[in-house]
Amino acid sequence: MNNEEQVTVAQQHQRLMWQCRRGMLELDILLQGFVERCYHDLSATEKLTFDRLLTYSDQDLLEYFFQQAQADDKDIANLVISIRNAITP
Amino acid sequence: MTLARRKFDTLVIGAGGGGLRAALQLAQADAKVAVVSKVFPTRSHTVAAQGGINAALANVLPDNWHWHMYDTIKGSDYLGDQDAIEYMCRAASNLVVELEHAGVPFSRLENGNIYQRPFGGQSQDFGGKQAARTCAAADRTGHAILHTLYQQNIRAKTHFFDEYFAIDLIKDEEGVILGALVMSIETGEPLLIEAKTTLLATGGAGQLFRTNTNAHINTGDGLAMALRAGIPLQDMEFFQFHPTGIAGKGMLISEAARGEGGYLTNKNGERFMERYAPNAKDLASRDVVSRAIFIEVQEGRGCGPSGDYVNLNINHLGEEVLNKRLPAICDSIRTFLRVDPAKDPVPIYPTAHYTMGGIPTNRQGQVVVPIEHGEEPIPGLYAVGECACVSVHGANRLGGNSLLDIVVFGRAAGNDIIGYLREHRYHRPINESDVEQAMAHLTRWDRKGDGISVAGLRGELQAIMEKYCGVFRTEEILQQGLEKVLEIEQRLDDVVLYDHSKIFNTARIEAFELENLVDIALATVKSALSRQESRGAHSRVDYPERDDKHWLKHSLFYKQDRRMAYKPVRLKPLTVDTFPPKERVY
Ligand SMILES: Cc1cc2nc3c(=O)[nH]c(=O)nc-3n(C[C@H](O)[C@H](O)[C@H](O)COP(=O)(O)OP(=O)(O)OC[C@H]3O[C@@H](n4cnc5c(N)ncnc54)[C@H](O)[C@@H]3O)c2cc1C
């Protein structure tokens, strides 16, 4: 990987981290923790799903994470489960 | 370097409910409005308010605004300004109906009226039976209000600067506020937004404390911007804490858990609340339970490997009862702690929740500072919402009153700004020297070399604030706290960034936030040390009583010489009789 590419990977990471700054502490912890620990292990398609997940409203995300509702989109629903499971106590 | 500039009639900093309500009022009056927000607007913290918004609609039980006013004043432990409180409670019903018309889907009763739920601190007939005053849109009231206001602003052509970070206010030699220096988070480029009026609506500062319920964005930036512009902060010693937050994470476990029969134990398995409150035990008031938890941990009886929390036991209630009565709480515990509350005890610790203090304003939202006799507005500067101190919450906020605060005073500020713009039609010139200080603040983070990390110092600050300025306050502890925060302030000079790139350099943003937190921490600990009484959320073990003779007054902290000043509480309402201070018993 050359220097320029490295910069973009780092920038991409920071952009994601900022987009995981949400209006609720629960989401901050779930999303930021996931990006820090697990995001780099995702496949390219999963990464795109994660990008899509970030466009959902905070309230919808909260309801998915706390199983009060389920996302219609199967990929999103699966990702929600992975994020929930990735929480370290 | 040539600095990019944009001009607007009004610059609103913050896109929560407070900022958006004000912006809407202005945009609908054809003012040219810019809203700057460090996160996408609908990710503002207002979205977290699930409980609801207070208004005496009397849809479920008898009610009127005058009772609501009484409850708010009593809740404030008589530190709230009675004119502002009357104004807010009178305006409440109209504003809720207006929100409904704008599209907020409030839950309904069978007869079609807005549903209202009972909350703590609400009474009928000036302290009589429980009232039901909180209007809710299911569990998504804050979300519904925020999204509705955002859509309306888009329609009214408000100009949004999403993911822009406000750094400092711009003030000229005569003390007029001329806008702010902001920075695009994406590109790292600074931008000078010139405005005839600037409104701060940046929300609370829960991130001051290690354990808190607030989103990570709540770093009190607007409060620190005001301090640096020479404006004092009011009543910063009053910070609302809840006794039962999830240890190490902060999320709230509501009182319902103890209401249903939950109890607290220390590492010896002792039900320690019996020692602190022999009658009420685990159901004693919030501050008593919070202090007891602090003492248990402090004296070495905390649980866990570091002994830094106590246990909440609800397992004896049984899985069925828990799932039925406390489903959300249990799910949160399972997710964040990996603890099954039906089997094991739950680690908890007091958690910081709401910033009662803030930028002093009058009921038009104008930022005001004391002069020899009375006070005067800072020309061109307004503040609303959790960053402002009107003061309607005084020493303690009632649940459901802050969503009300942001819409009532958001609208009021919008209206006052419209009048101001009519009288001030032209932008005042900005000189190089007016921008210098803000630019120096920005470039300070270009410094390279070795030093301490932002995250490390922020962690230290939060731990210090929790230990020395949290729920257990004495002269000695606060004095130590003050010294420690001053030491952190010194060490801030040694903080350097390792990443100097421009694009999405979030480390730089976090450095600005840390500076802001340090300024506010000083204001908080100094104000708490100075106030030698217990009132509302500020409870001093060495001065356990409220002392109206000496302390029925607002505190003001100035950054420049770390001076404290005081101003009287406005005890005279607009039209009704004063509620004179009485002992606060529930
Ligand atoms: C868990 C929780 C539950 C709550 N429930 C209720 C409830 O049921 N009822 C109730 O009445 N109250 C409740 N509250 C309190 C209430 O939510 C807040 O007091 C209120 O929403 C604050 O609104 P605001 O407009 O002042 O600020 P916020 O909504 O916090 O918005 C602040 C805005 O400022 C922006 N900003 C901040 N700093 C900068 C900067 N430097 N540059 C650019 N932009 C910046 C942010 O991006 C954001 O847009 C609750 C609070 C919490 C923590």
PDB file of N, CA, C and O in Angstrom, chain B residues 95-134:
ATOM      1  N   LEU B  95     -47.713  25.863  22.414  1.00  0.00           N
ATOM      2  CA  LEU B  95     -46.565  25.343  21.668  1.00  0.00           C
ATOM      3  C   LEU B  95     -46.709  23.868  21.357  1.00  0.00           C
ATOM      4  O   LEU B  95     -46.303  23.406  20.286  1.00  0.00           O
ATOM      5  N   VAL B  96     -47.296  23.133  22.284  1.00  0.00           N
ATOM      6  CA  VAL B  96     -47.500  21.704  22.033  1.00  0.00           C
ATOM      7  C   VAL B  96     -48.516  21.523  20.904  1.00  0.00           C
ATOM      8  O   VAL B  96     -48.311  20.716  19.988  1.00  0.00           O
ATOM      9  N   VAL B  97     -49.581  22.310  20.934  1.00  0.00           N
ATOM     10  CA  VAL B  97     -50.580  22.225  19.865  1.00  0.00           C
ATOM     11  C   VAL B  97     -49.946  22.610  18.524  1.00  0.00           C
ATOM     12  O   VAL B  97     -50.182  21.983  17.485  1.00  0.00           O
ATOM     13  N   GLU B  98     -49.081  23.622  18.577  1.00  0.00           N
ATOM     14  CA  GLU B  98     -48.386  24.039  17.359  1.00  0.00           C
ATOM     15  C   GLU B  98     -47.496  22.913  16.811  1.00  0.00           C
ATOM     16  O   GLU B  98     -47.451  22.670  15.609  1.00  0.00           O
ATOM     17  N   LEU B  99     -46.808  22.209  17.726  1.00  0.00           N
ATOM     18  CA  LEU B  99     -45.973  21.077  17.294  1.00  0.00           C
ATOM     19  C   LEU B  99     -46.844  20.004  16.652  1.00  0.00           C
ATOM     20  O   LEU B  99     -46.485  19.397  15.646  1.00  0.00           O
ATOM     21  N   GLU B 100     -48.003  19.790  17.260  1.00  0.00           N
ATOM     22  CA  GLU B 100     -48.920  18.795  16.718  1.00  0.00           C
ATOM     23  C   GLU B 100     -49.337  19.175  15.289  1.00  0.00           C
ATOM     24  O   GLU B 100     -49.297  18.350  14.379  1.00  0.00           O
ATOM     25  N   HIS B 101     -49.676  20.443  15.100  1.00  0.00           N
ATOM     26  CA  HIS B 101     -50.078  20.884  13.763  1.00  0.00           C
ATOM     27  C   HIS B 101     -48.929  20.779  12.772  1.00  0.00           C
ATOM     28  O   HIS B 101     -49.129  20.544  11.588  1.00  0.00           O
ATOM     29  N   ALA B 102     -47.709  20.947  13.287  1.00  0.00           N
ATOM     30  CA  ALA B 102     -46.550  20.874  12.396  1.00  0.00           C
ATOM     31  C   ALA B 102     -46.244  19.430  12.014  1.00  0.00           C
ATOM     32  O   ALA B 102     -45.424  19.178  11.135  1.00  0.00           O
ATOM     33  N   GLY B 103     -46.861  18.481  12.711  1.00  0.00           N
ATOM     34  CA  GLY B 103     -46.678  17.086  12.299  1.00  0.00           C
ATOM     35  C   GLY B 103     -46.124  16.145  13.356  1.00  0.00           C
ATOM     36  O   GLY B 103     -45.847  14.985  13.054  1.00  0.00           O
ATOM     37  N   VAL B 104     -45.921  16.608  14.599  1.00  0.00           N
ATOM     38  CA  VAL B 104     -45.428  15.690  15.636  1.00  0.00           C
ATOM     39  C   VAL B 104     -46.573  14.732  16.005  1.00  0.00           C
ATOM     40  O   VAL B 104     -47.632  15.175  16.437  1.00  0.00           O
ATOM     41  N   PRO B 105     -46.369  13.421  15.811  1.00  0.00           N
ATOM     42  CA  PRO B 105     -47.466  12.459  16.021  1.00  0.00           C
ATOM     43  C   PRO B 105     -47.642  12.093  17.499  1.00  0.00           C
ATOM     44  O   PRO B 105     -47.284  11.001  17.923  1.00  0.00           O
ATOM     45  N   PHE B 106     -48.215  13.012  18.272  1.00  0.00           N
ATOM     46  CA  PHE B 106     -48.416  12.721  19.694  1.00  0.00           C
ATOM     47  C   PHE B 106     -49.345  11.525  19.866  1.00  0.00           C
ATOM     48  O   PHE B 106     -50.293  11.343  19.074  1.00  0.00           O
ATOM     49  N   SER B 107     -49.085  10.722  20.891  1.00  0.00           N
ATOM     50  CA  SER B 107     -49.973   9.596  21.189  1.00  0.00           C
ATOM     51  C   SER B 107     -51.329  10.151  21.613  1.00  0.00           C
ATOM     52  O   SER B 107     -51.411  11.241  22.181  1.00  0.00           O
ATOM     53  N   ARG B 108     -52.383   9.371  21.367  1.00  0.00           N
ATOM     54  CA  ARG B 108     -53.741   9.886  21.576  1.00  0.00           C
ATOM     55  C   ARG B 108     -54.515   9.105  22.631  1.00  0.00           C
ATOM     56  O   ARG B 108     -54.281   7.919  22.831  1.00  0.00           O
ATOM     57  N   LEU B 109     -55.463   9.787  23.198  1.00  0.00           N
ATOM     58  CA  LEU B 109     -56.447   9.129  24.054  1.00  0.00           C
ATOM     59  C   LEU B 109     -57.577   8.630  23.155  1.00  0.00           C
ATOM     60  O   LEU B 109     -57.635   9.006  21.979  1.00  0.00           O
ATOM     61  N   GLU B 110     -58.481   7.854  23.744  1.00  0.00           N
ATOM     62  CA  GLU B 110     -59.577   7.346  22.914  1.00  0.00           C
ATOM     63  C   GLU B 110     -60.419   8.463  22.315  1.00  0.00           C
ATOM     64  O   GLU B 110     -60.943   8.346  21.207  1.00  0.00           O
ATOM     65  N   ASN B 111     -60.561   9.572  23.059  1.00  0.00           N
ATOM     66  CA  ASN B 111     -61.374  10.684  22.542  1.00  0.00           C
ATOM     67  C   ASN B 111     -60.622  11.552  21.535  1.00  0.00           C
ATOM     68  O   ASN B 111     -61.109  12.594  21.108  1.00  0.00           O
ATOM     69  N   GLY B 112     -59.394  11.117  21.173  1.00  0.00           N
ATOM     70  CA  GLY B 112     -58.666  11.841  20.133  1.00  0.00           C
ATOM     71  C   GLY B 112     -57.728  12.915  20.670  1.00  0.00           C
ATOM     72  O   GLY B 112     -56.871  13.421  19.951  1.00  0.00           O
ATOM     73  N   ASN B 113     -57.855  13.260  21.963  1.00  0.00           N
ATOM     74  CA  ASN B 113     -56.948  14.270  22.532  1.00  0.00           C
ATOM     75  C   ASN B 113     -55.545  13.698  22.755  1.00  0.00           C
ATOM     76  O   ASN B 113     -55.371  12.480  22.810  1.00  0.00           O
ATOM     77  N   ILE B 114     -54.581  14.605  22.914  1.00  0.00           N
ATOM     78  CA  ILE B 114     -53.198  14.173  23.151  1.00  0.00           C
ATOM     79  C   ILE B 114     -53.096  13.430  24.488  1.00  0.00           C
ATOM     80  O   ILE B 114     -53.593  13.901  25.514  1.00  0.00           O
ATOM     81  N   TYR B 115     -52.437  12.264  24.448  1.00  0.00           N
ATOM     82  CA  TYR B 115     -52.227  11.458  25.659  1.00  0.00           C
ATOM     83  C   TYR B 115     -51.209  12.151  26.576  1.00  0.00           C
ATOM     84  O   TYR B 115     -50.249  12.740  26.104  1.00  0.00           O
ATOM     85  N   GLN B 116     -51.426  12.080  27.894  1.00  0.00           N
ATOM     86  CA  GLN B 116     -50.457  12.670  28.838  1.00  0.00           C
ATOM     87  C   GLN B 116     -50.147  11.681  29.950  1.00  0.00           C
ATOM     88  O   GLN B 116     -51.048  11.045  30.497  1.00  0.00           O
ATOM     89  N   ARG B 117     -48.839  11.565  30.286  1.00  0.00           N
ATOM     90  CA  ARG B 117     -48.465  10.635  31.349  1.00  0.00           C
ATOM     91  C   ARG B 117     -48.006  11.393  32.590  1.00  0.00           C
ATOM     92  O   ARG B 117     -47.529  12.530  32.490  1.00  0.00           O
ATOM     93  N   PRO B 118     -48.175  10.766  33.767  1.00  0.00           N
ATOM     94  CA  PRO B 118     -47.701  11.409  34.995  1.00  0.00           C
ATOM     95  C   PRO B 118     -46.194  11.250  35.130  1.00  0.00           C
ATOM     96  O   PRO B 118     -45.658  10.198  34.800  1.00  0.00           O
ATOM     97  N   PHE B 119     -45.504  12.296  35.580  1.00  0.00           N
ATOM     98  CA  PHE B 119     -44.060  12.262  35.836  1.00  0.00           C
ATOM     99  C   PHE B 119     -43.839  12.743  37.261  1.00  0.00           C
ATOM    100  O   PHE B 119     -44.701  13.427  37.823  1.00  0.00           O
ATOM    101  N   GLY B 120     -42.676  12.432  37.832  1.00  0.00           N
ATOM    102  CA  GLY B 120     -42.343  12.899  39.176  1.00  0.00           C
ATOM    103  C   GLY B 120     -42.384  14.419  39.250  1.00  0.00           C
ATOM    104  O   GLY B 120     -42.107  15.100  38.266  1.00  0.00           O
ATOM    105  N   GLY B 121     -42.791  14.948  40.416  1.00  0.00           N
ATOM    106  CA  GLY B 121     -42.763  16.395  40.622  1.00  0.00           C
ATOM    107  C   GLY B 121     -43.967  17.126  40.056  1.00  0.00           C
ATOM    108  O   GLY B 121     -44.019  18.355  40.096  1.00  0.00           O
ATOM    109  N   GLN B 122     -44.960  16.395  39.519  1.00  0.00           N
ATOM    110  CA  GLN B 122     -46.146  17.062  38.958  1.00  0.00           C
ATOM    111  C   GLN B 122     -47.313  16.941  39.930  1.00  0.00           C
ATOM    112  O   GLN B 122     -47.622  15.854  40.391  1.00  0.00           O
ATOM    113  N   SER B 123     -47.964  18.077  40.228  1.00  0.00           N
ATOM    114  CA  SER B 123     -49.079  18.016  41.175  1.00  0.00           C
ATOM    115  C   SER B 123     -50.264  18.840  40.692  1.00  0.00           C
ATOM    116  O   SER B 123     -50.120  19.765  39.879  1.00  0.00           O
ATOM    117  N   GLN B 124     -51.443  18.494  41.223  1.00  0.00           N
ATOM    118  CA  GLN B 124     -52.636  19.311  41.001  1.00  0.00           C
ATOM    119  C   GLN B 124     -52.751  20.269  42.173  1.00  0.00           C
ATOM    120  O   GLN B 124     -52.335  19.944  43.286  1.00  0.00           O
ATOM    121  N   ASP B 125     -53.324  21.422  41.917  1.00  0.00           N
ATOM    122  CA  ASP B 125     -53.713  22.301  43.008  1.00  0.00           C
ATOM    123  C   ASP B 125     -52.565  22.672  43.961  1.00  0.00           C
ATOM    124  O   ASP B 125     -52.715  22.585  45.177  1.00  0.00           O
ATOM    125  N   PHE B 126     -51.407  23.017  43.407  1.00  0.00           N
ATOM    126  CA  PHE B 126     -50.273  23.528  44.201  1.00  0.00           C
ATOM    127  C   PHE B 126     -49.809  22.536  45.270  1.00  0.00           C
ATOM    128  O   PHE B 126     -49.848  22.840  46.463  1.00  0.00           O
ATOM    129  N   GLY B 127     -49.393  21.356  44.835  1.00  0.00           N
ATOM    130  CA  GLY B 127     -48.817  20.399  45.784  1.00  0.00           C
ATOM    131  C   GLY B 127     -49.785  19.322  46.221  1.00  0.00           C
ATOM    132  O   GLY B 127     -49.467  18.536  47.116  1.00  0.00           O
ATOM    133  N   GLY B 128     -50.943  19.231  45.578  1.00  0.00           N
ATOM    134  CA  GLY B 128     -51.912  18.188  45.935  1.00  0.00           C
ATOM    135  C   GLY B 128     -51.633  16.888  45.193  1.00  0.00           C
ATOM    136  O   GLY B 128     -50.478  16.487  45.047  1.00  0.00           O
ATOM    137  N   LYS B 129     -52.706  16.270  44.704  1.00  0.00           N
ATOM    138  CA  LYS B 129     -52.590  14.955  44.059  1.00  0.00           C
ATOM    139  C   LYS B 129     -51.699  14.993  42.815  1.00  0.00           C
ATOM    140  O   LYS B 129     -51.488  16.041  42.214  1.00  0.00           O
ATOM    141  N   GLN B 130     -51.235  13.809  42.410  1.00  0.00           N
ATOM    142  CA  GLN B 130     -50.409  13.666  41.210  1.00  0.00           C
ATOM    143  C   GLN B 130     -51.136  14.231  39.973  1.00  0.00           C
ATOM    144  O   GLN B 130     -52.333  14.015  39.798  1.00  0.00           O
ATOM    145  N   ALA B 131     -50.389  14.951  39.136  1.00  0.00           N
ATOM    146  CA  ALA B 131     -50.941  15.436  37.862  1.00  0.00           C
ATOM    147  C   ALA B 131     -50.386  14.580  36.720  1.00  0.00           C
ATOM    148  O   ALA B 131     -49.418  13.846  36.908  1.00  0.00           O
ATOM    149  N   ALA B 132     -50.991  14.671  35.545  1.00  0.00           N
ATOM    150  CA  ALA B 132     -50.487  13.969  34.353  1.00  0.00           C
ATOM    151  C   ALA B 132     -50.278  15.025  33.272  1.00  0.00           C
ATOM    152  O   ALA B 132     -51.220  15.458  32.623  1.00  0.00           O
ATOM    153  N   ARG B 133     -49.033  15.458  33.120  1.00  0.00           N
ATOM    154  CA  ARG B 133     -48.764  16.669  32.348  1.00  0.00           C
ATOM    155  C   ARG B 133     -47.846  16.436  31.151  1.00  0.00           C
ATOM    156  O   ARG B 133     -47.588  17.344  30.375  1.00  0.00           O
ATOM    157  N   THR B 134     -47.302  15.223  31.028  1.00  0.00           N
ATOM    158  CA  THR B 134     -46.271  15.014  30.014  1.00  0.00           C
ATOM    159  C   THR B 134     -46.862  14.424  28.737  1.00  0.00           C
ATOM    160  O   THR B 134     -47.400  13.323  28.753  1.00  0.00           O
TER     161      THR B 134
END
